[in-house]
PDB file of N, CA and C in Angstrom:
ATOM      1  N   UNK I   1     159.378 -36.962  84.275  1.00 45.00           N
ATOM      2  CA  UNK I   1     158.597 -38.070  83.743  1.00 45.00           C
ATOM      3  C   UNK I   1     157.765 -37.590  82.565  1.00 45.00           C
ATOM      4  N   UNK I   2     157.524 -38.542  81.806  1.00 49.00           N
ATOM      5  CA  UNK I   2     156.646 -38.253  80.430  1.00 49.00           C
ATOM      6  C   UNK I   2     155.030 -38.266  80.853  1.00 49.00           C
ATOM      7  N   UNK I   3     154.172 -37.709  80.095  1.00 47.00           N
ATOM      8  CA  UNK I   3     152.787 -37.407  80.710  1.00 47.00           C
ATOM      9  C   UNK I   3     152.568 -38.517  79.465  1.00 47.00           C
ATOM     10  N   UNK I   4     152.016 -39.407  79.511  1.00 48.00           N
ATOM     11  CA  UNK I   4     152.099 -40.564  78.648  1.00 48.00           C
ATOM     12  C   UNK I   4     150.852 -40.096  77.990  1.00 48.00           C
ATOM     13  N   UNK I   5     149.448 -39.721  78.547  1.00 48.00           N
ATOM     14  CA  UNK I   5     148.179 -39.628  78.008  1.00 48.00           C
ATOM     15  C   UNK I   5     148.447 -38.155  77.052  1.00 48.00           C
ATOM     16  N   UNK I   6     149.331 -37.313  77.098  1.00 46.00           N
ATOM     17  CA  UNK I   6     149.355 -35.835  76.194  1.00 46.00           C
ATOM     18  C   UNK I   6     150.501 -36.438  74.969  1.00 46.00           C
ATOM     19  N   UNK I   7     151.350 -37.029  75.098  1.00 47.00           N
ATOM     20  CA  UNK I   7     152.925 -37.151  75.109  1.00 47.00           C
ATOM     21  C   UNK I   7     153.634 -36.364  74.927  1.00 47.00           C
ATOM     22  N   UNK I   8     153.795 -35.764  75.863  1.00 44.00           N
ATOM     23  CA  UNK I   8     154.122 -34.691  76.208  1.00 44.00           C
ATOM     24  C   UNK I   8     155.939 -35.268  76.318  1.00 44.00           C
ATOM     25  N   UNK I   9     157.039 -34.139  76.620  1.00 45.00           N
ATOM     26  CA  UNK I   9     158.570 -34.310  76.783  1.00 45.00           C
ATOM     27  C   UNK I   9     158.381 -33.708  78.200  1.00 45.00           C
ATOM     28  N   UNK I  10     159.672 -33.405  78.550  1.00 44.00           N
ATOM     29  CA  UNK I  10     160.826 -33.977  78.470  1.00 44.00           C
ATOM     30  C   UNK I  10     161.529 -34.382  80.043  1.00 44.00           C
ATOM     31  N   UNK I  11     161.942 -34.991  79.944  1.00 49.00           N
ATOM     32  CA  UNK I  11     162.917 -35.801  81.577  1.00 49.00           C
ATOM     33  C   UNK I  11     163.744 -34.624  82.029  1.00 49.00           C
ATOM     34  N   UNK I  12     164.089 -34.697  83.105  1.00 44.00           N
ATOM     35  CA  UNK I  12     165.409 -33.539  83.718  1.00 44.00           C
ATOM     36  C   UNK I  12     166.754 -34.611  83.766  1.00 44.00           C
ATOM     37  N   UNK I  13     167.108 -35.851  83.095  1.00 49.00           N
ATOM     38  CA  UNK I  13     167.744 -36.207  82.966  1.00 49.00           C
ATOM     39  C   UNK I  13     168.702 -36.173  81.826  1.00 49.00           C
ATOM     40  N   UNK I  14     168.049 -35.338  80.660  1.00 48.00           N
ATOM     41  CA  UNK I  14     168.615 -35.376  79.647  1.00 48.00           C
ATOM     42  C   UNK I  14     170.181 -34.968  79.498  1.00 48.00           C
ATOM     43  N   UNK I  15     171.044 -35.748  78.974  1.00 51.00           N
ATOM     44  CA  UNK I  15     172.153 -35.110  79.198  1.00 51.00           C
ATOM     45  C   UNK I  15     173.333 -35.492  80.169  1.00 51.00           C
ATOM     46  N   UNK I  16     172.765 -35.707  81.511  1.00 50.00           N
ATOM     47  CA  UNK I  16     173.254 -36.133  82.359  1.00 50.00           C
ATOM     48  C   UNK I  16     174.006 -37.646  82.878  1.00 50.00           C
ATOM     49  N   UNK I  17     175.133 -38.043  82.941  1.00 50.00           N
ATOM     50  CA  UNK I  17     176.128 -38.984  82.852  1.00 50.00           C
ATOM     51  C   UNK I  17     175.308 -39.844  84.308  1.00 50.00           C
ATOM     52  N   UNK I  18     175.350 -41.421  84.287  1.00 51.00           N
ATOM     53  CA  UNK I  18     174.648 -42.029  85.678  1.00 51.00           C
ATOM     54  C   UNK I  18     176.010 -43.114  86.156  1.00 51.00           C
ATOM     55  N   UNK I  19     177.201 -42.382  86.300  1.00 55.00           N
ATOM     56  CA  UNK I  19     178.148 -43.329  87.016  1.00 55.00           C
ATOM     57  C   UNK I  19     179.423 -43.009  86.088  1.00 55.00           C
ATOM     58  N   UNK I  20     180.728 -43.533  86.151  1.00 56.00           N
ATOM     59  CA  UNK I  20     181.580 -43.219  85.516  1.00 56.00           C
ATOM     60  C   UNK I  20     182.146 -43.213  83.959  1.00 56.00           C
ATOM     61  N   UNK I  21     181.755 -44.316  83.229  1.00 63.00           N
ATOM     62  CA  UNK I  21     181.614 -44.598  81.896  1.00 63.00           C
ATOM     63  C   UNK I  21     180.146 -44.338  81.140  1.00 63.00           C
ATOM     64  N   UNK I  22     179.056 -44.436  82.179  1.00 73.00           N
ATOM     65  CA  UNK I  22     177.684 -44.438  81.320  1.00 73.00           C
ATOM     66  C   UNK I  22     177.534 -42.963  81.252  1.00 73.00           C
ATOM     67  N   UNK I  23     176.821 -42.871  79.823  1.00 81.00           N
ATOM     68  CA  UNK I  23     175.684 -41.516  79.588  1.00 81.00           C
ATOM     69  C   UNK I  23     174.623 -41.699  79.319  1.00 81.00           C
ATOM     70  N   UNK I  24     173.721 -41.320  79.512  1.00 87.00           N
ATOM     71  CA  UNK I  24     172.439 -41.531  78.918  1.00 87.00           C
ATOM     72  C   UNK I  24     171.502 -41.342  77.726  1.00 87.00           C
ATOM     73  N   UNK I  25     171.256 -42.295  77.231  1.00 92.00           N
ATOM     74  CA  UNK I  25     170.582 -42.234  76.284  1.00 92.00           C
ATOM     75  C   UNK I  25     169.218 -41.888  75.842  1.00 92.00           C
ATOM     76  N   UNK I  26     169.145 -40.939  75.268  1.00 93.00           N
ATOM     77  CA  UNK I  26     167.853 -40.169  75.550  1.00 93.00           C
ATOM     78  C   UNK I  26     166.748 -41.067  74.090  1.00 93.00           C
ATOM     79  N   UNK I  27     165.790 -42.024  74.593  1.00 95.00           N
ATOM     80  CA  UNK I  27     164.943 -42.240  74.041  1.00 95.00           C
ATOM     81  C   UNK I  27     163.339 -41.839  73.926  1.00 95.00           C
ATOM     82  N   UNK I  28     162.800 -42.544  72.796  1.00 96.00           N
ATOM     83  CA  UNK I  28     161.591 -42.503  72.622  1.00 96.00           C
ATOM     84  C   UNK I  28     160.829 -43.897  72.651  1.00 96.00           C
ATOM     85  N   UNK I  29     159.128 -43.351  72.522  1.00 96.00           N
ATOM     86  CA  UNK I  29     158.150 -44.399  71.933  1.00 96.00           C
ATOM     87  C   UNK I  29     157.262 -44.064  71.187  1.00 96.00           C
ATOM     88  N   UNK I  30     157.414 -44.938  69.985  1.00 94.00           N
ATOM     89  CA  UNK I  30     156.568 -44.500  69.126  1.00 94.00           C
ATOM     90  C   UNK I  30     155.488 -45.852  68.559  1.00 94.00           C
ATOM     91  N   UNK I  31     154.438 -45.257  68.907  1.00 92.00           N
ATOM     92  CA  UNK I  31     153.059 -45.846  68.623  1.00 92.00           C
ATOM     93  C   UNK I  31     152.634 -45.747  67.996  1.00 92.00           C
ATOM     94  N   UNK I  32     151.610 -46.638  67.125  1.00 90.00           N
ATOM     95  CA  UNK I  32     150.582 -46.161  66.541  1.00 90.00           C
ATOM     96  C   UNK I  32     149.077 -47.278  66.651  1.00 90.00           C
ATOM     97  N   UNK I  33     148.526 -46.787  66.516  1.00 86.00           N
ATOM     98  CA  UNK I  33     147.281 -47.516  66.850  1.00 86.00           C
ATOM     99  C   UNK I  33     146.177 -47.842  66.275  1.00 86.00           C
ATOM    100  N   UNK I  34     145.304 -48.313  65.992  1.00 81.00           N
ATOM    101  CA  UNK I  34     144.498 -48.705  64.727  1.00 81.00           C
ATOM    102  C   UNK I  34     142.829 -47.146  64.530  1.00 81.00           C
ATOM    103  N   UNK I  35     142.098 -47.537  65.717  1.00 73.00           N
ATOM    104  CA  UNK I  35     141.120 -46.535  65.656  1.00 73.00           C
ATOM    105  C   UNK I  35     140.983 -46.033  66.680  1.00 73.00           C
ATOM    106  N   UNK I  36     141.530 -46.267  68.359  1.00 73.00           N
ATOM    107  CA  UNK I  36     141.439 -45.923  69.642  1.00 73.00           C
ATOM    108  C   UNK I  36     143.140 -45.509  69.980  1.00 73.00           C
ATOM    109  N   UNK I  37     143.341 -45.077  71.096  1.00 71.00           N
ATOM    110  CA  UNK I  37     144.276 -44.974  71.402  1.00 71.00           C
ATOM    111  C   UNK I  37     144.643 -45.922  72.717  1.00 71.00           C
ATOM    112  N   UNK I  38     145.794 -46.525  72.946  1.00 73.00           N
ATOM    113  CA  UNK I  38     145.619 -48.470  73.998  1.00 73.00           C
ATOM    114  C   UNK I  38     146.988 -47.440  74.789  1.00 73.00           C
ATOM    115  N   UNK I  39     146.550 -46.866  75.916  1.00 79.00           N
ATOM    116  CA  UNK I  39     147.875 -46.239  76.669  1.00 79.00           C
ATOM    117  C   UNK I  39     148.364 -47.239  77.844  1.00 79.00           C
ATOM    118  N   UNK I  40     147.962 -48.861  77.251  1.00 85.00           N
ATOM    119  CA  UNK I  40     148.229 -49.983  77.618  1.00 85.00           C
ATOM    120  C   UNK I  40     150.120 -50.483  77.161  1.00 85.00           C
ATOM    121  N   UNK I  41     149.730 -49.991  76.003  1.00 86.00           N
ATOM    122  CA  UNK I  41     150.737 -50.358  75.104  1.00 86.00           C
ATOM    123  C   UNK I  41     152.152 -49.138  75.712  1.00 86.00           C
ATOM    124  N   UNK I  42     151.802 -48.029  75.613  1.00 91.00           N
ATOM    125  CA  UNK I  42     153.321 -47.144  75.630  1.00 91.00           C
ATOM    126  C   UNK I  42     153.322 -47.558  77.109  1.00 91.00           C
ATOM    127  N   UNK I  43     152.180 -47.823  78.122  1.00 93.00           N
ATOM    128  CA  UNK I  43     152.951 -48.162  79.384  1.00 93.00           C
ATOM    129  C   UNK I  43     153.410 -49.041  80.050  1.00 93.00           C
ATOM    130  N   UNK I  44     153.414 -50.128  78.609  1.00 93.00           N
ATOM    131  CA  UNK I  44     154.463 -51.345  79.180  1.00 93.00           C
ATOM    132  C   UNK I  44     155.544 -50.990  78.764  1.00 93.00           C
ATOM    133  N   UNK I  45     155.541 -50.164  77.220  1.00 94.00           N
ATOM    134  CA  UNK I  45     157.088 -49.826  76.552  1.00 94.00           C
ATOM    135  C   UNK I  45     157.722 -48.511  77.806  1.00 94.00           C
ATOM    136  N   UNK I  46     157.331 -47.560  78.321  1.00 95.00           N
ATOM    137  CA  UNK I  46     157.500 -46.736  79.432  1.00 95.00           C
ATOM    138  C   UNK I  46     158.635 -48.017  80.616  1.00 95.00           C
ATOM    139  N   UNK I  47     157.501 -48.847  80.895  1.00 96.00           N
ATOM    140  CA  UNK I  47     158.238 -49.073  81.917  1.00 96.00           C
ATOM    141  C   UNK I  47     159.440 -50.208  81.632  1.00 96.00           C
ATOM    142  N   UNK I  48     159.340 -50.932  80.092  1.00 96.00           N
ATOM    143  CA  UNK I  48     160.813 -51.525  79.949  1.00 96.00           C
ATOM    144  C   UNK I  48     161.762 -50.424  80.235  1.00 96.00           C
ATOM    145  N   UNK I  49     161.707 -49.240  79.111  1.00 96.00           N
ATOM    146  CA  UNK I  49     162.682 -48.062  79.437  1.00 96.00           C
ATOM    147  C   UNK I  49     163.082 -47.751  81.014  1.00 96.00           C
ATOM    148  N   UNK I  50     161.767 -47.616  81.916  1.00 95.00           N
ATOM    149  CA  UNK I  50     162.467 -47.163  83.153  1.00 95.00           C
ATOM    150  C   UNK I  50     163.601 -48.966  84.006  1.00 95.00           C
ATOM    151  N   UNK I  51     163.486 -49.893  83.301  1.00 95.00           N
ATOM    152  CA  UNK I  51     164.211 -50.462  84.354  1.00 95.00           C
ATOM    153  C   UNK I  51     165.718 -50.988  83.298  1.00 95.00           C
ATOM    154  N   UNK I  52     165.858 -49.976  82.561  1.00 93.00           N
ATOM    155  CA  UNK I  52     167.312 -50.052  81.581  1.00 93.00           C
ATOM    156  C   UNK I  52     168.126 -48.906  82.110  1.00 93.00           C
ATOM    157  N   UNK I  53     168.793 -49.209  83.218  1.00 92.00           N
ATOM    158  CA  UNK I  53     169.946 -47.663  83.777  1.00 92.00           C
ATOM    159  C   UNK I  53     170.516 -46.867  82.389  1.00 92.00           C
ATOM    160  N   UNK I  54     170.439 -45.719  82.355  1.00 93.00           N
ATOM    161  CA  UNK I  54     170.857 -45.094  81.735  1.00 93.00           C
ATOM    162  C   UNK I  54     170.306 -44.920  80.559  1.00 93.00           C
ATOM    163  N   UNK I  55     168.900 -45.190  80.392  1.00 94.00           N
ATOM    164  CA  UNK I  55     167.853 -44.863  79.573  1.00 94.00           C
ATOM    165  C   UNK I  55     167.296 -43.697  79.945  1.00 94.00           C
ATOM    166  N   UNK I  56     166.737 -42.948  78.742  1.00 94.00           N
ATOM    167  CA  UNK I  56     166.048 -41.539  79.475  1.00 94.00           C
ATOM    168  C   UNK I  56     164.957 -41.333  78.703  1.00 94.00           C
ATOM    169  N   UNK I  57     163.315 -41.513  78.974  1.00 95.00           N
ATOM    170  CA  UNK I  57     162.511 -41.489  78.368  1.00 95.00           C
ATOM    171  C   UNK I  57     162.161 -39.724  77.858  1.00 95.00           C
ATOM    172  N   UNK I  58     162.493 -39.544  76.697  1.00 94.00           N
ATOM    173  CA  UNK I  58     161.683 -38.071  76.763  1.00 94.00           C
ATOM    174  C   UNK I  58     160.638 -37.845  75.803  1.00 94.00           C
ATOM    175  N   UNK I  59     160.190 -38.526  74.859  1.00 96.00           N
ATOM    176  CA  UNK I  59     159.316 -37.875  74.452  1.00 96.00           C
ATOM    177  C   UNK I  59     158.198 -39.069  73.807  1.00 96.00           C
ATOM    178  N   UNK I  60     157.152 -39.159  73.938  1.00 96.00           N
ATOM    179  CA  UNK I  60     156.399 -40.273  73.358  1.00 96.00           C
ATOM    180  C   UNK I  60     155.624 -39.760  71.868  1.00 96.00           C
ATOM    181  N   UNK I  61     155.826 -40.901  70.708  1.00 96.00           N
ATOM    182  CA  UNK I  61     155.378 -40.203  69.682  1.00 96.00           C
ATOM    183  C   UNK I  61     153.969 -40.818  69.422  1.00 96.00           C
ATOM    184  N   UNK I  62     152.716 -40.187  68.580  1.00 93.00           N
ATOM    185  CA  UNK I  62     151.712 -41.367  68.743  1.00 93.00           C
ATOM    186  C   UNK I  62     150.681 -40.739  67.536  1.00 93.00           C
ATOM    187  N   UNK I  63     151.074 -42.394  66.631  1.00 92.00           N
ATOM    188  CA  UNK I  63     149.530 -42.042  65.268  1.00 92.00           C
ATOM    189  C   UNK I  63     148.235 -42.611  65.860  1.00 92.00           C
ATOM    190  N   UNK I  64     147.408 -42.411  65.799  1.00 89.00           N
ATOM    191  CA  UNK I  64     145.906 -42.846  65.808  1.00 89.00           C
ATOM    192  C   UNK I  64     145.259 -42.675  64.849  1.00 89.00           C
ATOM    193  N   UNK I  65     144.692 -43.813  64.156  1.00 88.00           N
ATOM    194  CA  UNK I  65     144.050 -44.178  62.757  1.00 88.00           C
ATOM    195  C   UNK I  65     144.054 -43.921  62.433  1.00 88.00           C
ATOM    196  N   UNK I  66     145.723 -44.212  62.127  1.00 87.00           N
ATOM    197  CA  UNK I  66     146.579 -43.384  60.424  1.00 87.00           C
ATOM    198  C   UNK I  66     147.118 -45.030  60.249  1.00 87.00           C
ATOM    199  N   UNK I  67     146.390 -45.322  58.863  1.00 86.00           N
ATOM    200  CA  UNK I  67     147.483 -46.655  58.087  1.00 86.00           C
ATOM    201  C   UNK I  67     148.895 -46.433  57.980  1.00 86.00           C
ATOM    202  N   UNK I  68     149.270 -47.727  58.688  1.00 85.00           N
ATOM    203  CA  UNK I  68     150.739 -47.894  58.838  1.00 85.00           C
ATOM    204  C   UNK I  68     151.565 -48.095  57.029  1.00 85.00           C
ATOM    205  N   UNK I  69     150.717 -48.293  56.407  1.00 88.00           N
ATOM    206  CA  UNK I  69     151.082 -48.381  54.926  1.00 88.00           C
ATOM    207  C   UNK I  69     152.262 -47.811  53.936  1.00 88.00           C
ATOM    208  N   UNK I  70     151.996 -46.038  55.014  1.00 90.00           N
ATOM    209  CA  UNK I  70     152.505 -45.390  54.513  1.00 90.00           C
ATOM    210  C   UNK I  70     153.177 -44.552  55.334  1.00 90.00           C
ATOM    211  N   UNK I  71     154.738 -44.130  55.565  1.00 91.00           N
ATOM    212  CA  UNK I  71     154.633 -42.507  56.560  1.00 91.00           C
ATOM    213  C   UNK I  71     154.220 -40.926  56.054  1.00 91.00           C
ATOM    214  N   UNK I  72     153.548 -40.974  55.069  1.00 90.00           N
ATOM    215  CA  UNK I  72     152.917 -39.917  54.575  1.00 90.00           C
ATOM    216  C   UNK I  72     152.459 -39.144  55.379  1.00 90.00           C
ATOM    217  N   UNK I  73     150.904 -39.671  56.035  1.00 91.00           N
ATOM    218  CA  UNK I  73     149.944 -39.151  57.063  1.00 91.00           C
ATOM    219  C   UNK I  73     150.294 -39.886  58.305  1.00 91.00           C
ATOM    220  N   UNK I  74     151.651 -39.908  58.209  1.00 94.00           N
ATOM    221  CA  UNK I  74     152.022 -40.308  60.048  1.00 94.00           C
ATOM    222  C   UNK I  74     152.814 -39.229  60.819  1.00 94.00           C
ATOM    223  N   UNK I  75     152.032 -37.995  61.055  1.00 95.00           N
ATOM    224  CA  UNK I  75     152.633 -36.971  61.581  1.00 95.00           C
ATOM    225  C   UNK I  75     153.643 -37.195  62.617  1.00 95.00           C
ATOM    226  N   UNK I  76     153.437 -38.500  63.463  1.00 96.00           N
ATOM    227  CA  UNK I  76     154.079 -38.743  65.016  1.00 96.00           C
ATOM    228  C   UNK I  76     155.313 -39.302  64.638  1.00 96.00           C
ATOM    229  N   UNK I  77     155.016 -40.059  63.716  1.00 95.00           N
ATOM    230  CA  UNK I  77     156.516 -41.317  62.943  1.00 95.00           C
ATOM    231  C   UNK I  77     157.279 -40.133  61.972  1.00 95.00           C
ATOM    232  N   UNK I  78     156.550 -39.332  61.300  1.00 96.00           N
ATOM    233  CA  UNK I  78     157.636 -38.172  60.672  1.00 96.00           C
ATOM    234  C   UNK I  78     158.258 -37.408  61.159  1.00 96.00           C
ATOM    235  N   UNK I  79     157.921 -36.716  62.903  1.00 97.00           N
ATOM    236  CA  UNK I  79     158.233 -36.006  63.964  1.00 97.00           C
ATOM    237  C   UNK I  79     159.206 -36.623  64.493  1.00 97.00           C
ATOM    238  N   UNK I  80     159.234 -37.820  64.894  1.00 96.00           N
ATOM    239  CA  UNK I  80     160.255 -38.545  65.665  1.00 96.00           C
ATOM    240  C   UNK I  80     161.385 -38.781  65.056  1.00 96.00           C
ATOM    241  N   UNK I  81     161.435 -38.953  63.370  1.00 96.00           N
ATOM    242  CA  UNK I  81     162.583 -38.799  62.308  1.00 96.00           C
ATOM    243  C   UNK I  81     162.722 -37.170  61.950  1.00 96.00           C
ATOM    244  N   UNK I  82     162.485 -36.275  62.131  1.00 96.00           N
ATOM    245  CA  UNK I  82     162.851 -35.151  62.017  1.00 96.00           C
ATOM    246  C   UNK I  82     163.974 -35.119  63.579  1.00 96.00           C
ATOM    247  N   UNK I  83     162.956 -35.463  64.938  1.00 95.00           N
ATOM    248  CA  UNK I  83     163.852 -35.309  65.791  1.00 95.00           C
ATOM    249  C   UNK I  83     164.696 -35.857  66.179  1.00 95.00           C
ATOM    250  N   UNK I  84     165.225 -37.643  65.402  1.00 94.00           N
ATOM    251  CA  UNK I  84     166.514 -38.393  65.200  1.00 94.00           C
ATOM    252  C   UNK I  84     167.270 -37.803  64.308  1.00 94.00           C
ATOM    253  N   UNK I  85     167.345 -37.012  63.135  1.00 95.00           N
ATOM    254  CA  UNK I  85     167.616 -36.100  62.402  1.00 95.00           C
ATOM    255  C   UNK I  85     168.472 -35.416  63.018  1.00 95.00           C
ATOM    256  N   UNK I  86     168.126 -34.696  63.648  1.00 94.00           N
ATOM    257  CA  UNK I  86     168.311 -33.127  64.501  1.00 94.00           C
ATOM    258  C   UNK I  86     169.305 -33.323  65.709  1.00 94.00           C
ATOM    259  N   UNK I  87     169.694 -34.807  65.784  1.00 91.00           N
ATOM    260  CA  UNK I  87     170.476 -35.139  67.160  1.00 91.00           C
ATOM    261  C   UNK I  87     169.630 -34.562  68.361  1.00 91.00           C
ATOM    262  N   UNK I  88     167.983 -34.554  68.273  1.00 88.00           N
ATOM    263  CA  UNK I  88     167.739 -34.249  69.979  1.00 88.00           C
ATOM    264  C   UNK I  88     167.017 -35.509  70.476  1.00 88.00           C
ATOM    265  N   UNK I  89     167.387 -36.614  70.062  1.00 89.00           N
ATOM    266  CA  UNK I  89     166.954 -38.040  70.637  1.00 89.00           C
ATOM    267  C   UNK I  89     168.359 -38.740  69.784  1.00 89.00           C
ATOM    268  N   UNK I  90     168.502 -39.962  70.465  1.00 84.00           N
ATOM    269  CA  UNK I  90     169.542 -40.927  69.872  1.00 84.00           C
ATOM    270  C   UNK I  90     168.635 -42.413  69.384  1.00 84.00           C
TER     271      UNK I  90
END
């Protein structure tokens, strides 16, 4: 499980096939938030993911009062495209 308040990684599911045709798809969430951080928000997006079979939550990404304006100073939104990049999320 994801430690939602650090966002911390990763599932022990990664990788792993859930029945004969499915694999799993290893996702994310990525937040951002105005001046607080609302761990309201990733834990409703958390729990759509947990009731989609063959979803695999691993890593949560998260700006805090960084303007959405730009991805310049969005360390969490540039991280999460480095790691769609890299093939270690789909």
């Amino acid at each position: 499980m994801v430690d939602l308040k650090n966002s911390s990684v990763i599932n022990s599911n990664v990788g792993k096939s859930v029945g004969v045709d499915k694999v799993v798809k290893n996702v994310v969430i990525y937040a951002r938030f105005g001046s607080s951080q609302n761990d309201s928000q990733v834990k409703s997006l958390s729990d759509y993911i947990d009731k989609h079979d063959g979803w695999n939550l691993v890593k949560v990404y998260k700006d805090i009062g960084v303007s959405g304006r730009s991805t310049k100073k969005r360390s969490g939104f540039n991280a999460m495209i480095e790691d769609a990049l890299s093939g270690s999320i789909d």
